[in-house]
Protein backbone atom coordinates (compact mmCIF):
# COMPACT_ATOMS: atom_id res chain seq x y z
CA UNK A 1 0.00 0.00 0.00
CA UNK A 2 1.25 3.52 -0.75
CA UNK A 3 0.09 7.07 -0.09
CA UNK A 4 0.65 10.45 -1.70
CA UNK A 5 2.07 13.10 0.63
CA UNK A 6 3.14 16.74 0.45
CA UNK A 7 4.37 19.16 3.13
CA UNK A 8 1.77 21.20 4.99
CA UNK A 9 4.04 24.27 4.83
CA UNK A 10 6.68 25.63 2.42
CA UNK A 11 10.11 24.03 2.69
CA UNK A 12 13.52 25.63 2.33
CA UNK A 13 14.60 26.05 -1.27
CA UNK A 14 17.16 23.23 -1.17
CA UNK A 15 14.51 20.81 0.16
CA UNK A 16 11.72 21.88 -2.17
CA UNK A 17 10.76 19.48 -4.93
CA UNK A 18 8.95 20.07 -8.17
CA UNK A 19 7.12 16.74 -8.14
CA UNK A 20 4.75 17.17 -5.17
CA UNK A 21 2.84 15.13 -4.06
CA UNK A 22 5.23 12.21 -3.65
CA UNK A 23 4.07 8.63 -3.44
CA UNK A 24 5.54 6.69 -0.50
CA UNK A 25 5.01 3.13 0.68
CA UNK A 26 3.27 3.09 4.08
CA UNK A 27 5.80 0.59 5.47
CA UNK A 28 8.71 2.96 4.60
CA UNK A 29 7.50 5.66 6.99
CA UNK A 30 8.49 4.96 10.64
CA UNK A 31 5.90 7.25 12.24
CA UNK A 32 2.82 9.03 10.96
CA UNK A 33 1.75 12.16 12.82
CA UNK A 34 -1.17 14.42 12.22
CA UNK A 35 -0.33 18.13 12.15
CA UNK A 36 -2.20 18.69 15.44
CA UNK A 37 -0.33 15.81 17.11
CA UNK A 38 3.02 17.20 15.94
CA UNK A 39 2.21 20.70 17.19
CA UNK A 40 0.91 19.40 20.54
CA UNK A 41 4.06 17.31 20.99
CA UNK A 42 6.23 20.33 20.19
CA UNK A 43 4.32 22.47 22.70
CA UNK A 44 4.58 19.82 25.43
CA UNK A 45 8.30 19.38 24.79
CA UNK A 46 8.87 23.14 24.93
CA UNK A 47 6.96 23.45 28.21
CA UNK A 48 8.89 20.54 29.71
CA UNK A 49 12.21 22.11 28.70
CA UNK A 50 11.18 25.48 30.17
CA UNK A 51 10.02 23.75 33.37
CA UNK A 52 13.35 21.98 33.63
CA UNK A 53 15.28 25.24 33.35
CA UNK A 54 13.02 26.94 35.91
CA UNK A 55 13.44 24.02 38.32
CA UNK A 56 17.22 24.15 37.99
CA UNK A 57 17.17 27.92 38.58
CA UNK A 58 14.97 27.51 41.68
CA UNK A 59 17.25 24.84 43.13
CA UNK A 60 20.35 26.94 42.49
CA UNK A 61 18.69 30.02 43.98
CA UNK A 62 18.07 28.16 47.22
CA UNK A 63 21.77 27.28 47.58
CA UNK A 64 23.57 30.18 45.90
CA UNK A 65 23.08 33.93 45.95
CA UNK A 66 25.01 36.98 44.87
CA UNK A 67 25.70 39.52 47.62
CA UNK A 68 27.19 43.01 47.54
CA UNK A 69 29.43 43.86 50.51
CA UNK A 70 27.69 46.96 51.97
CA UNK A 71 30.27 48.31 54.41
CA UNK A 72 33.93 48.42 55.42
CA UNK A 73 33.40 45.77 58.10
CA UNK A 74 35.19 43.08 56.08
CA UNK A 75 38.29 45.04 55.09
CA UNK A 76 40.99 44.19 54.05
CA UNK A 77 39.68 40.85 52.73
CA UNK A 78 36.60 42.36 51.06
CA UNK A 79 36.13 45.97 50.03
CA UNK A 80 32.82 47.86 50.07
CA UNK A 81 30.74 47.21 46.95
CA UNK A 82 32.60 43.94 46.17
CA UNK A 83 30.30 41.31 44.69
CA UNK A 84 30.52 37.90 46.35
CA UNK A 85 28.98 34.56 45.36
CA UNK A 86 27.63 33.08 48.59
CA UNK A 87 26.86 29.39 48.99
CA UNK A 88 24.66 28.14 51.77
CA UNK A 89 26.10 25.27 53.74
CA UNK A 90 24.83 22.91 56.41
CA UNK A 91 28.38 22.47 57.70
CA UNK A 92 29.63 24.64 60.57
CA UNK A 93 32.01 27.44 59.55
CA UNK A 94 35.75 26.77 59.71
CA UNK A 95 38.69 29.08 60.26
CA UNK A 96 39.13 31.34 57.24
CA UNK A 97 35.48 31.12 56.13
CA UNK A 98 33.60 34.35 55.49
CA UNK A 99 30.16 34.20 57.10
CA UNK A 100 27.25 36.37 55.95
CA UNK A 101 24.22 36.81 58.18
CA UNK A 102 21.40 39.25 58.84
CA UNK A 103 22.19 40.89 62.16
CA UNK A 104 19.55 40.62 64.90
CA UNK A 105 18.17 43.78 66.53
CA UNK A 106 20.08 42.95 69.69
CA UNK A 107 23.36 43.34 67.79
CA UNK A 108 22.43 46.88 66.73
CA UNK A 109 21.65 47.70 70.37
CA UNK A 110 24.93 46.15 71.53
CA UNK A 111 26.89 48.21 69.00
CA UNK A 112 25.11 51.41 70.05
CA UNK A 113 25.92 50.67 73.74
CA UNK A 114 29.56 49.69 73.08
CA UNK A 115 32.59 51.98 73.42
CA UNK A 116 32.58 52.56 69.67
CA UNK A 117 28.87 53.30 69.61
CA UNK A 118 29.11 55.71 72.55
CA UNK A 119 32.15 57.46 71.01
CA UNK A 120 30.29 57.81 67.73
CA UNK A 121 27.24 59.22 69.52
CA UNK A 122 29.45 61.74 71.37
CA UNK A 123 30.70 63.00 68.01
CA UNK A 124 27.18 63.07 66.45
CA UNK A 125 27.97 60.14 64.16
CA UNK A 126 25.02 57.84 63.66
CA UNK A 127 25.74 54.10 63.82
CA UNK A 128 23.26 52.16 61.68
CA UNK A 129 22.85 48.56 60.71
CA UNK A 130 23.56 47.45 57.18
CA UNK A 131 20.64 45.02 57.25
CA UNK A 132 18.62 45.13 54.09
CA UNK A 133 21.25 46.96 52.02
Tab-separated table of N, CA, C and O in Angstrom:
chain	number	residue	atom	x	y	z
A	1	UNK	N	0.847	-1.173	0.000
A	1	UNK	CA	0.000	0.000	0.000
A	1	UNK	C	0.893	1.237	0.000
A	1	UNK	O	1.920	1.282	0.666
A	2	UNK	N	0.476	2.276	-0.688
A	2	UNK	CA	1.246	3.519	-0.745
A	2	UNK	C	0.292	4.710	-0.640
A	2	UNK	O	-0.906	4.587	-0.878
A	3	UNK	N	0.877	5.840	-0.248
A	3	UNK	CA	0.089	7.071	-0.087
A	3	UNK	C	0.823	8.216	-0.768
A	3	UNK	O	2.043	8.180	-0.944
A	4	UNK	N	0.069	9.234	-1.127
A	4	UNK	CA	0.652	10.454	-1.697
A	4	UNK	C	0.716	11.503	-0.604
A	4	UNK	O	-0.276	11.755	0.086
A	5	UNK	N	1.906	12.099	-0.422
A	5	UNK	CA	2.074	13.104	0.631
A	5	UNK	C	2.706	14.366	0.054
A	5	UNK	O	3.350	14.343	-0.992
A	6	UNK	N	2.494	15.458	0.753
A	6	UNK	CA	3.140	16.739	0.449
A	6	UNK	C	3.247	17.511	1.750
A	6	UNK	O	2.460	17.299	2.672
A	7	UNK	N	4.219	18.396	1.890
A	7	UNK	CA	4.370	19.162	3.128
A	7	UNK	C	3.177	20.083	3.370
A	7	UNK	O	2.553	20.571	2.430
A	8	UNK	N	2.877	20.318	4.639
A	8	UNK	CA	1.772	21.198	4.994
A	8	UNK	C	2.206	22.661	4.965
A	8	UNK	O	1.383	23.556	5.088
A	9	UNK	N	3.491	22.917	4.800
A	9	UNK	CA	4.037	24.273	4.826
A	9	UNK	C	5.187	24.338	3.823
A	9	UNK	O	5.751	23.317	3.431
A	10	UNK	N	5.585	25.531	3.390
A	10	UNK	CA	6.683	25.635	2.418
A	10	UNK	C	8.013	25.194	3.025
A	10	UNK	O	8.306	25.487	4.183
A	11	UNK	N	8.801	24.491	2.248
A	11	UNK	CA	10.110	24.035	2.691
A	11	UNK	C	11.189	25.028	2.265
A	11	UNK	O	10.947	25.930	1.478
A	12	UNK	N	12.386	24.835	2.793
A	12	UNK	CA	13.524	25.629	2.333
A	12	UNK	C	13.784	25.299	0.868
A	12	UNK	O	13.471	24.197	0.400
A	13	UNK	N	14.402	26.224	0.173
A	13	UNK	CA	14.595	26.048	-1.265
A	13	UNK	C	15.340	24.766	-1.602
A	13	UNK	O	14.992	24.073	-2.553
A	14	UNK	N	16.375	24.419	-0.835
A	14	UNK	CA	17.163	23.230	-1.172
A	14	UNK	C	16.413	21.934	-0.866
A	14	UNK	O	16.805	20.858	-1.317
A	15	UNK	N	15.325	21.999	-0.106
A	15	UNK	CA	14.506	20.809	0.163
A	15	UNK	C	13.273	20.741	-0.734
A	15	UNK	O	12.634	19.694	-0.827
A	16	UNK	N	12.940	21.824	-1.354
A	16	UNK	CA	11.717	21.884	-2.168
A	16	UNK	C	11.871	20.991	-3.401
A	16	UNK	O	12.942	20.861	-3.965
A	17	UNK	N	10.774	20.363	-3.754
A	17	UNK	CA	10.757	19.484	-4.925
A	17	UNK	C	9.743	20.024	-5.917
A	17	UNK	O	8.803	20.709	-5.540
A	18	UNK	N	9.916	19.640	-7.138
A	18	UNK	CA	8.952	20.073	-8.166
A	18	UNK	C	7.875	19.021	-8.410
A	18	UNK	O	6.892	19.298	-9.091
A	19	UNK	N	8.045	17.840	-7.836
A	19	UNK	CA	7.119	16.744	-8.144
A	19	UNK	C	6.178	16.407	-6.979
A	19	UNK	O	5.863	15.256	-6.734
A	20	UNK	N	5.710	17.433	-6.244
A	20	UNK	CA	4.746	17.172	-5.172
A	20	UNK	C	3.408	16.841	-5.796
A	20	UNK	O	3.063	17.412	-6.808
A	21	UNK	N	2.611	16.014	-5.206
A	21	UNK	CA	2.837	15.134	-4.065
A	21	UNK	C	3.702	13.939	-4.457
A	21	UNK	O	3.759	13.544	-5.607
A	22	UNK	N	4.344	13.351	-3.453
A	22	UNK	CA	5.225	12.209	-3.647
A	22	UNK	C	4.497	10.969	-3.145
A	22	UNK	O	3.835	11.000	-2.125
A	23	UNK	N	4.673	9.892	-3.847
A	23	UNK	CA	4.069	8.631	-3.441
A	23	UNK	C	5.093	7.836	-2.625
A	23	UNK	O	6.228	7.657	-3.056
A	24	UNK	N	4.666	7.402	-1.424
A	24	UNK	CA	5.543	6.691	-0.504
A	24	UNK	C	4.824	5.445	-0.009
A	24	UNK	O	3.614	5.474	0.265
A	25	UNK	N	5.577	4.364	0.124
A	25	UNK	CA	5.007	3.128	0.681
A	25	UNK	C	4.762	3.343	2.175
A	25	UNK	O	5.599	3.919	2.883
A	26	UNK	N	3.641	2.904	2.677
A	26	UNK	CA	3.270	3.090	4.081
A	26	UNK	C	4.286	2.439	5.005
A	26	UNK	O	4.634	2.988	6.056
A	27	UNK	N	4.836	1.300	4.633
A	27	UNK	CA	5.804	0.594	5.473
A	27	UNK	C	7.157	1.309	5.541
A	27	UNK	O	7.946	1.046	6.442
A	28	UNK	N	7.447	2.236	4.606
A	28	UNK	CA	8.714	2.962	4.595
A	28	UNK	C	8.736	4.145	5.568
A	28	UNK	O	9.797	4.704	5.823
A	29	UNK	N	7.578	4.510	6.084
A	29	UNK	CA	7.502	5.659	6.991
A	29	UNK	C	7.449	5.140	8.423
A	29	UNK	O	6.541	4.399	8.792
A	30	UNK	N	8.450	5.519	9.283
A	30	UNK	CA	8.494	4.958	10.639
A	30	UNK	C	7.380	5.468	11.549
A	30	UNK	O	6.950	4.766	12.455
A	31	UNK	N	6.904	6.689	11.338
A	31	UNK	CA	5.897	7.248	12.236
A	31	UNK	C	5.044	8.252	11.485
A	31	UNK	O	5.560	9.163	10.837
A	32	UNK	N	3.740	8.089	11.592
A	32	UNK	CA	2.823	9.033	10.964
A	32	UNK	C	2.248	9.919	12.052
A	32	UNK	O	1.742	9.440	13.058
A	33	UNK	N	2.334	11.220	11.867
A	33	UNK	CA	1.754	12.163	12.821
A	33	UNK	C	0.836	13.127	12.102
A	33	UNK	O	1.182	13.654	11.041
A	34	UNK	N	-0.310	13.368	12.728
A	34	UNK	CA	-1.168	14.421	12.219
A	34	UNK	C	-0.546	15.766	12.596
A	34	UNK	O	0.259	15.859	13.528
A	35	UNK	N	-0.886	16.805	11.876
A	35	UNK	CA	-0.333	18.126	12.147
A	35	UNK	C	-0.624	18.550	13.586
A	35	UNK	O	0.255	19.077	14.285
A	36	UNK	N	-1.840	18.315	14.072
A	36	UNK	CA	-2.205	18.690	15.444
A	36	UNK	C	-1.385	17.912	16.466
A	36	UNK	O	-0.943	18.461	17.486
A	37	UNK	N	-1.139	16.630	16.200
A	37	UNK	CA	-0.334	15.808	17.110
A	37	UNK	C	1.102	16.317	17.163
A	37	UNK	O	1.701	16.428	18.234
A	38	UNK	N	1.654	16.663	16.006
A	38	UNK	CA	3.016	17.199	15.940
A	38	UNK	C	3.118	18.511	16.716
A	38	UNK	O	4.035	18.716	17.516
A	39	UNK	N	2.172	19.403	16.500
A	39	UNK	CA	2.208	20.704	17.186
A	39	UNK	C	1.996	20.553	18.690
A	39	UNK	O	2.639	21.232	19.487
A	40	UNK	N	1.125	19.641	19.109
A	40	UNK	CA	0.915	19.396	20.538
A	40	UNK	C	2.176	18.818	21.168
A	40	UNK	O	2.586	19.218	22.268
A	41	UNK	N	2.820	17.886	20.480
A	41	UNK	CA	4.064	17.313	20.994
A	41	UNK	C	5.160	18.359	21.108
A	41	UNK	O	5.932	18.374	22.077
A	42	UNK	N	5.248	19.250	20.134
A	42	UNK	CA	6.230	20.332	20.185
A	42	UNK	C	5.948	21.261	21.366
A	42	UNK	O	6.869	21.664	22.088
A	43	UNK	N	4.682	21.590	21.587
A	43	UNK	CA	4.318	22.470	22.703
A	43	UNK	C	4.626	21.806	24.046
A	43	UNK	O	5.189	22.444	24.948
A	44	UNK	N	4.302	20.542	24.181
A	44	UNK	CA	4.577	19.821	25.433
A	44	UNK	C	6.078	19.746	25.681
A	44	UNK	O	6.564	19.981	26.796
A	45	UNK	N	6.848	19.435	24.652
A	45	UNK	CA	8.299	19.376	24.790
A	45	UNK	C	8.893	20.720	25.183
A	45	UNK	O	9.795	20.796	26.032
A	46	UNK	N	8.395	21.801	24.599
A	46	UNK	CA	8.870	23.142	24.932
A	46	UNK	C	8.545	23.483	26.381
A	46	UNK	O	9.390	24.028	27.101
A	47	UNK	N	7.341	23.174	26.817
A	47	UNK	CA	6.957	23.446	28.205
A	47	UNK	C	7.785	22.618	29.181
A	47	UNK	O	8.185	23.115	30.244
A	48	UNK	N	8.075	21.373	28.830
A	48	UNK	CA	8.895	20.539	29.715
A	48	UNK	C	10.324	21.078	29.805
A	48	UNK	O	10.914	21.096	30.890
A	49	UNK	N	10.870	21.542	28.694
A	49	UNK	CA	12.211	22.107	28.702
A	49	UNK	C	12.249	23.393	29.537
A	49	UNK	O	13.156	23.585	30.354
A	50	UNK	N	11.248	24.251	29.373
A	50	UNK	CA	11.183	25.482	30.169
A	50	UNK	C	11.021	25.151	31.657
A	50	UNK	O	11.655	25.780	32.510
A	51	UNK	N	10.198	24.166	31.971
A	51	UNK	CA	10.019	23.754	33.365
A	51	UNK	C	11.303	23.209	33.970
A	51	UNK	O	11.606	23.459	35.139
A	52	UNK	N	12.072	22.493	33.158
A	52	UNK	CA	13.354	21.979	33.634
A	52	UNK	C	14.299	23.118	33.975
A	52	UNK	O	14.935	23.119	35.033
A	53	UNK	N	14.407	24.098	33.089
A	53	UNK	CA	15.282	25.245	33.347
A	53	UNK	C	14.828	26.027	34.578
A	53	UNK	O	15.647	26.452	35.387
A	54	UNK	N	13.525	26.218	34.732
A	54	UNK	CA	13.024	26.940	35.908
A	54	UNK	C	13.289	26.159	37.190
A	54	UNK	O	13.625	26.742	38.219
A	55	UNK	N	13.154	24.845	37.138
A	55	UNK	CA	13.441	24.024	38.323
A	55	UNK	C	14.907	24.103	38.709
A	55	UNK	O	15.244	24.238	39.887
A	56	UNK	N	15.781	24.032	37.714
A	56	UNK	CA	17.218	24.149	37.992
A	56	UNK	C	17.528	25.512	38.594
A	56	UNK	O	18.286	25.619	39.569
A	57	UNK	N	16.936	26.566	38.047
A	57	UNK	CA	17.171	27.917	38.577
A	57	UNK	C	16.659	28.038	40.011
A	57	UNK	O	17.314	28.651	40.861
A	58	UNK	N	15.513	27.446	40.318
A	58	UNK	CA	14.969	27.514	41.678
A	58	UNK	C	15.857	26.764	42.667
A	58	UNK	O	16.096	27.232	43.787
A	59	UNK	N	16.362	25.614	42.249
A	59	UNK	CA	17.246	24.843	43.133
A	59	UNK	C	18.540	25.607	43.376
A	59	UNK	O	19.003	25.720	44.514
A	60	UNK	N	19.126	26.164	42.318
A	60	UNK	CA	20.353	26.941	42.487
A	60	UNK	C	20.123	28.178	43.355
A	60	UNK	O	20.969	28.538	44.170
A	61	UNK	N	18.976	28.824	43.193
A	61	UNK	CA	18.690	30.024	43.976
A	61	UNK	C	18.556	29.717	45.464
A	61	UNK	O	18.802	30.589	46.299
A	62	UNK	N	18.190	28.495	45.796
A	62	UNK	CA	18.065	28.163	47.217
A	62	UNK	C	19.415	27.855	47.855
A	62	UNK	O	19.541	27.865	49.069
A	63	UNK	N	20.445	27.594	47.050
A	63	UNK	CA	21.772	27.284	47.583
A	63	UNK	C	22.815	28.363	47.313
A	63	UNK	O	23.836	28.417	47.982
A	64	UNK	N	22.585	29.189	46.310
A	64	UNK	CA	23.572	30.179	45.901
A	64	UNK	C	22.889	31.536	45.767
A	64	UNK	O	21.774	31.615	45.261
A	65	UNK	N	23.580	32.591	46.203
A	65	UNK	CA	23.079	33.926	45.946
A	65	UNK	C	24.254	34.873	45.776
A	65	UNK	O	25.358	34.611	46.227
A	66	UNK	N	23.998	35.969	45.106
A	66	UNK	CA	25.014	36.981	44.870
A	66	UNK	C	24.767	38.119	45.845
A	66	UNK	O	23.652	38.607	45.961
A	67	UNK	N	25.816	38.513	46.573
A	67	UNK	CA	25.698	39.522	47.623
A	67	UNK	C	26.705	40.631	47.352
A	67	UNK	O	27.823	40.367	46.926
A	68	UNK	N	26.293	41.870	47.619
A	68	UNK	CA	27.193	43.012	47.541
A	68	UNK	C	27.615	43.361	48.957
A	68	UNK	O	26.775	43.484	49.854
A	69	UNK	N	28.916	43.505	49.192
A	69	UNK	CA	29.427	43.862	50.508
A	69	UNK	C	29.047	45.322	50.757
A	69	UNK	O	29.473	46.208	50.024
A	70	UNK	N	28.226	45.614	51.800
A	70	UNK	CA	27.686	46.959	51.975
A	70	UNK	C	28.585	47.921	52.754
A	70	UNK	O	28.392	49.127	52.668
A	71	UNK	N	29.526	47.409	53.538
A	71	UNK	CA	30.274	48.314	54.405
A	71	UNK	C	31.739	47.913	54.479
A	71	UNK	O	32.161	46.929	53.884
A	72	UNK	N	32.498	48.675	55.263
A	72	UNK	CA	33.925	48.424	55.415
A	72	UNK	C	34.216	47.341	56.450
A	72	UNK	O	35.374	47.088	56.771
A	73	UNK	N	33.210	46.705	56.987
A	73	UNK	CA	33.400	45.773	58.099
A	73	UNK	C	34.234	44.552	57.734
A	73	UNK	O	34.706	43.855	58.628
A	74	UNK	N	34.443	44.272	56.467
A	74	UNK	CA	35.194	43.083	56.077
A	74	UNK	C	36.564	43.420	55.498
A	74	UNK	O	37.216	42.554	54.924
A	75	UNK	N	36.966	44.683	55.597
A	75	UNK	CA	38.294	45.044	55.087
A	75	UNK	C	39.362	44.366	55.910
A	75	UNK	O	39.162	44.150	57.096
A	76	UNK	N	40.493	44.006	55.405
A	76	UNK	CA	40.987	44.189	54.052
A	76	UNK	C	40.618	43.058	53.101
A	76	UNK	O	40.905	43.135	51.912
A	77	UNK	N	39.993	41.990	53.593
A	77	UNK	CA	39.675	40.847	52.726
A	77	UNK	C	38.678	41.230	51.636
A	77	UNK	O	38.846	40.874	50.476
A	78	UNK	N	37.628	41.933	52.015
A	78	UNK	CA	36.604	42.359	51.064
A	78	UNK	C	36.415	43.860	51.183
A	78	UNK	O	36.334	44.398	52.295
A	79	UNK	N	36.313	44.518	50.060
A	79	UNK	CA	36.127	45.968	50.030
A	79	UNK	C	34.641	46.284	49.873
A	79	UNK	O	33.872	45.463	49.361
A	80	UNK	N	34.209	47.482	50.288
A	80	UNK	CA	32.815	47.864	50.069
A	80	UNK	C	32.467	47.803	48.578
A	80	UNK	O	33.288	48.131	47.720
A	81	UNK	N	31.292	47.356	48.292
A	81	UNK	CA	30.736	47.207	46.947
A	81	UNK	C	31.356	46.036	46.167
A	81	UNK	O	31.093	45.884	44.982
A	82	UNK	N	32.162	45.183	46.804
A	82	UNK	CA	32.604	43.939	46.169
A	82	UNK	C	31.397	43.030	46.006
A	82	UNK	O	30.487	43.020	46.844
A	83	UNK	N	31.375	42.266	44.935
A	83	UNK	CA	30.299	41.313	44.695
A	83	UNK	C	30.830	39.924	45.034
A	83	UNK	O	31.892	39.525	44.575
A	84	UNK	N	30.079	39.195	45.858
A	84	UNK	CA	30.517	37.899	46.354
A	84	UNK	C	29.451	36.855	46.034
A	84	UNK	O	28.252	37.104	46.205
A	85	UNK	N	29.878	35.687	45.574
A	85	UNK	CA	28.983	34.559	45.360
A	85	UNK	C	28.944	33.770	46.663
A	85	UNK	O	29.952	33.239	47.107
A	86	UNK	N	27.775	33.712	47.287
A	86	UNK	CA	27.625	33.084	48.593
A	86	UNK	C	26.921	31.745	48.425
A	86	UNK	O	25.877	31.660	47.784
A	87	UNK	N	27.507	30.696	48.997
A	87	UNK	CA	26.860	29.392	48.993
A	87	UNK	C	26.357	29.099	50.400
A	87	UNK	O	27.012	29.421	51.378
A	88	UNK	N	25.218	28.512	50.472
A	88	UNK	CA	24.662	28.135	51.773
A	88	UNK	C	25.147	26.739	52.105
A	88	UNK	O	25.160	25.854	51.263
A	89	UNK	N	25.539	26.551	53.340
A	89	UNK	CA	26.098	25.272	53.742
A	89	UNK	C	25.442	24.793	55.026
A	89	UNK	O	25.051	25.590	55.873
A	90	UNK	N	25.348	23.480	55.159
A	90	UNK	CA	24.830	22.912	56.406
A	90	UNK	C	25.976	22.602	57.359
A	90	UNK	O	25.752	22.252	58.506
A	91	UNK	N	27.211	22.744	56.870
A	91	UNK	CA	28.380	22.472	57.695
A	91	UNK	C	28.698	23.685	58.560
A	91	UNK	O	28.465	24.822	58.147
A	92	UNK	N	29.251	23.483	59.741
A	92	UNK	CA	29.628	24.636	60.571
A	92	UNK	C	30.805	25.371	59.933
A	92	UNK	O	31.622	24.756	59.246
A	93	UNK	N	30.899	26.691	60.152
A	93	UNK	CA	32.010	27.439	59.553
A	93	UNK	C	33.353	27.010	60.135
A	93	UNK	O	33.449	26.618	61.291
A	94	UNK	N	34.390	27.103	59.288
A	94	UNK	CA	35.751	26.767	59.705
A	94	UNK	C	36.584	28.036	59.727
A	94	UNK	O	36.157	29.079	59.222
A	95	UNK	N	37.776	27.950	60.275
A	95	UNK	CA	38.688	29.083	60.257
A	95	UNK	C	38.949	29.506	58.819
A	95	UNK	O	39.179	28.679	57.956
A	96	UNK	N	38.899	30.816	58.580
A	96	UNK	CA	39.134	31.342	57.244
A	96	UNK	C	37.873	31.512	56.421
A	96	UNK	O	37.903	32.137	55.370
A	97	UNK	N	36.735	30.950	56.855
A	97	UNK	CA	35.481	31.116	56.133
A	97	UNK	C	34.935	32.517	56.366
A	97	UNK	O	35.078	33.080	57.454
A	98	UNK	N	34.304	33.075	55.360
A	98	UNK	CA	33.599	34.346	55.494
A	98	UNK	C	32.126	34.008	55.693
A	98	UNK	O	31.543	33.265	54.909
A	99	UNK	N	31.536	34.535	56.751
A	99	UNK	CA	30.160	34.201	57.101
A	99	UNK	C	29.286	35.443	56.918
A	99	UNK	O	29.580	36.503	57.450
A	100	UNK	N	28.214	35.297	56.146
A	100	UNK	CA	27.247	36.371	55.951
A	100	UNK	C	26.006	36.029	56.761
A	100	UNK	O	25.567	34.884	56.786
A	101	UNK	N	25.446	37.022	57.423
A	101	UNK	CA	24.221	36.806	58.177
A	101	UNK	C	23.491	38.131	58.304
A	101	UNK	O	24.066	39.199	58.149
A	102	UNK	N	22.198	38.056	58.560
A	102	UNK	CA	21.403	39.248	58.842
A	102	UNK	C	21.486	39.497	60.341
A	102	UNK	O	21.098	38.636	61.132
A	103	UNK	N	22.003	40.653	60.731
A	103	UNK	CA	22.191	40.889	62.163
A	103	UNK	C	20.859	41.018	62.899
A	103	UNK	O	19.925	41.637	62.392
A	104	UNK	N	20.770	40.455	64.097
A	104	UNK	CA	19.552	40.617	64.898
A	104	UNK	C	19.504	42.030	65.492
A	104	UNK	O	20.514	42.732	65.558
A	105	UNK	N	18.328	42.442	65.936
A	105	UNK	CA	18.171	43.777	66.534
A	105	UNK	C	19.065	43.949	67.761
A	105	UNK	O	19.571	45.034	68.014
A	106	UNK	N	19.255	42.875	68.485
A	106	UNK	CA	20.085	42.950	69.689
A	106	UNK	C	21.512	43.363	69.362
A	106	UNK	O	22.178	44.036	70.146
A	107	UNK	N	22.009	42.966	68.181
A	107	UNK	CA	23.364	43.343	67.789
A	107	UNK	C	23.462	44.845	67.544
A	107	UNK	O	24.432	45.486	67.952
A	108	UNK	N	22.445	45.424	66.926
A	108	UNK	CA	22.429	46.882	66.734
A	108	UNK	C	22.453	47.602	68.080
A	108	UNK	O	23.159	48.599	68.258
A	109	UNK	N	21.675	47.093	69.037
A	109	UNK	CA	21.648	47.700	70.371
A	109	UNK	C	22.998	47.543	71.061
A	109	UNK	O	23.492	48.477	71.706
A	110	UNK	N	23.622	46.374	70.913
A	110	UNK	CA	24.931	46.148	71.533
A	110	UNK	C	25.981	47.069	70.943
A	110	UNK	O	26.830	47.610	71.661
A	111	UNK	N	25.937	47.295	69.636
A	111	UNK	CA	26.893	48.208	69.005
A	111	UNK	C	26.667	49.627	69.501
A	111	UNK	O	27.616	50.354	69.806
A	112	UNK	N	25.416	50.044	69.580
A	112	UNK	CA	25.114	51.405	70.048
A	112	UNK	C	25.567	51.605	71.491
A	112	UNK	O	25.988	52.709	71.868
A	113	UNK	N	25.527	50.559	72.329
A	113	UNK	CA	25.922	50.671	73.737
A	113	UNK	C	27.402	50.351	73.969
A	113	UNK	O	27.872	50.433	75.097
A	114	UNK	N	28.141	50.014	72.924
A	114	UNK	CA	29.562	49.693	73.078
A	114	UNK	C	30.389	50.980	73.139
A	114	UNK	O	29.882	52.080	72.943
A	115	UNK	N	31.687	50.822	73.393
A	115	UNK	CA	32.586	51.985	73.425
A	115	UNK	C	32.571	52.718	72.091
A	115	UNK	O	32.523	53.946	72.045
A	116	UNK	N	32.598	51.947	71.002
A	116	UNK	CA	32.585	52.564	69.667
A	116	UNK	C	31.271	53.299	69.434
A	116	UNK	O	31.257	54.432	68.931
A	117	UNK	N	30.180	52.673	69.798
A	117	UNK	CA	28.874	53.305	69.613
A	117	UNK	C	28.728	54.565	70.437
A	117	UNK	O	28.214	55.579	69.958
A	118	UNK	N	29.196	54.530	71.682
A	118	UNK	CA	29.110	55.714	72.548
A	118	UNK	C	30.028	56.819	72.047
A	118	UNK	O	29.664	57.998	72.072
A	119	UNK	N	31.235	56.454	71.555
A	119	UNK	CA	32.153	57.457	71.012
A	119	UNK	C	31.561	58.084	69.749
A	119	UNK	O	31.674	59.303	69.536
A	120	UNK	N	30.914	57.281	68.939
A	120	UNK	CA	30.286	57.813	67.730
A	120	UNK	C	29.132	58.736	68.091
A	120	UNK	O	28.960	59.803	67.484
A	121	UNK	N	28.353	58.372	69.091
A	121	UNK	CA	27.237	59.216	69.520
A	121	UNK	C	27.737	60.536	70.087
A	121	UNK	O	27.125	61.591	69.881
A	122	UNK	N	28.877	60.511	70.801
A	122	UNK	CA	29.445	61.737	71.370
A	122	UNK	C	29.885	62.697	70.275
A	122	UNK	O	29.893	63.907	70.467
A	123	UNK	N	30.252	62.161	69.114
A	123	UNK	CA	30.697	63.005	68.007
A	123	UNK	C	29.597	63.224	66.981
A	123	UNK	O	29.868	63.653	65.861
A	124	UNK	N	28.334	62.932	67.345
A	124	UNK	CA	27.179	63.069	66.446
A	124	UNK	C	27.302	62.244	65.168
A	124	UNK	O	26.903	62.672	64.094
A	125	UNK	N	27.885	61.079	65.284
A	125	UNK	CA	27.970	60.140	64.161
A	125	UNK	C	26.960	59.043	64.437
A	125	UNK	O	26.979	58.418	65.494
A	126	UNK	N	26.060	58.837	63.473
A	126	UNK	CA	25.016	57.838	63.661
A	126	UNK	C	25.535	56.452	63.264
A	126	UNK	O	26.110	56.277	62.181
A	127	UNK	N	25.376	55.477	64.122
A	127	UNK	CA	25.735	54.098	63.820
A	127	UNK	C	24.466	53.379	63.410
A	127	UNK	O	23.501	53.325	64.179
A	128	UNK	N	24.454	52.845	62.199
A	128	UNK	CA	23.259	52.164	61.683
A	128	UNK	C	23.631	50.778	61.220
A	128	UNK	O	24.772	50.502	60.865
A	129	UNK	N	22.651	49.919	61.190
A	129	UNK	CA	22.849	48.555	60.709
A	129	UNK	C	22.874	48.561	59.188
A	129	UNK	O	22.283	49.422	58.542
A	130	UNK	N	23.545	47.591	58.641
A	130	UNK	CA	23.561	47.449	57.179
A	130	UNK	C	22.508	46.459	56.713
A	130	UNK	O	22.466	46.096	55.546
A	131	UNK	N	21.657	46.027	57.611
A	131	UNK	CA	20.642	45.022	57.255
A	131	UNK	C	19.735	45.569	56.151
A	131	UNK	O	19.253	46.690	56.226
A	132	UNK	N	19.527	44.759	55.154
A	132	UNK	CA	18.619	45.133	54.086
A	132	UNK	C	19.278	45.947	52.979
A	132	UNK	O	18.637	46.339	52.038
A	133	UNK	N	20.576	46.197	53.077
A	133	UNK	CA	21.253	46.962	52.020
A	133	UNK	C	21.948	46.030	51.081
A	133	UNK	O	22.312	44.955	51.376
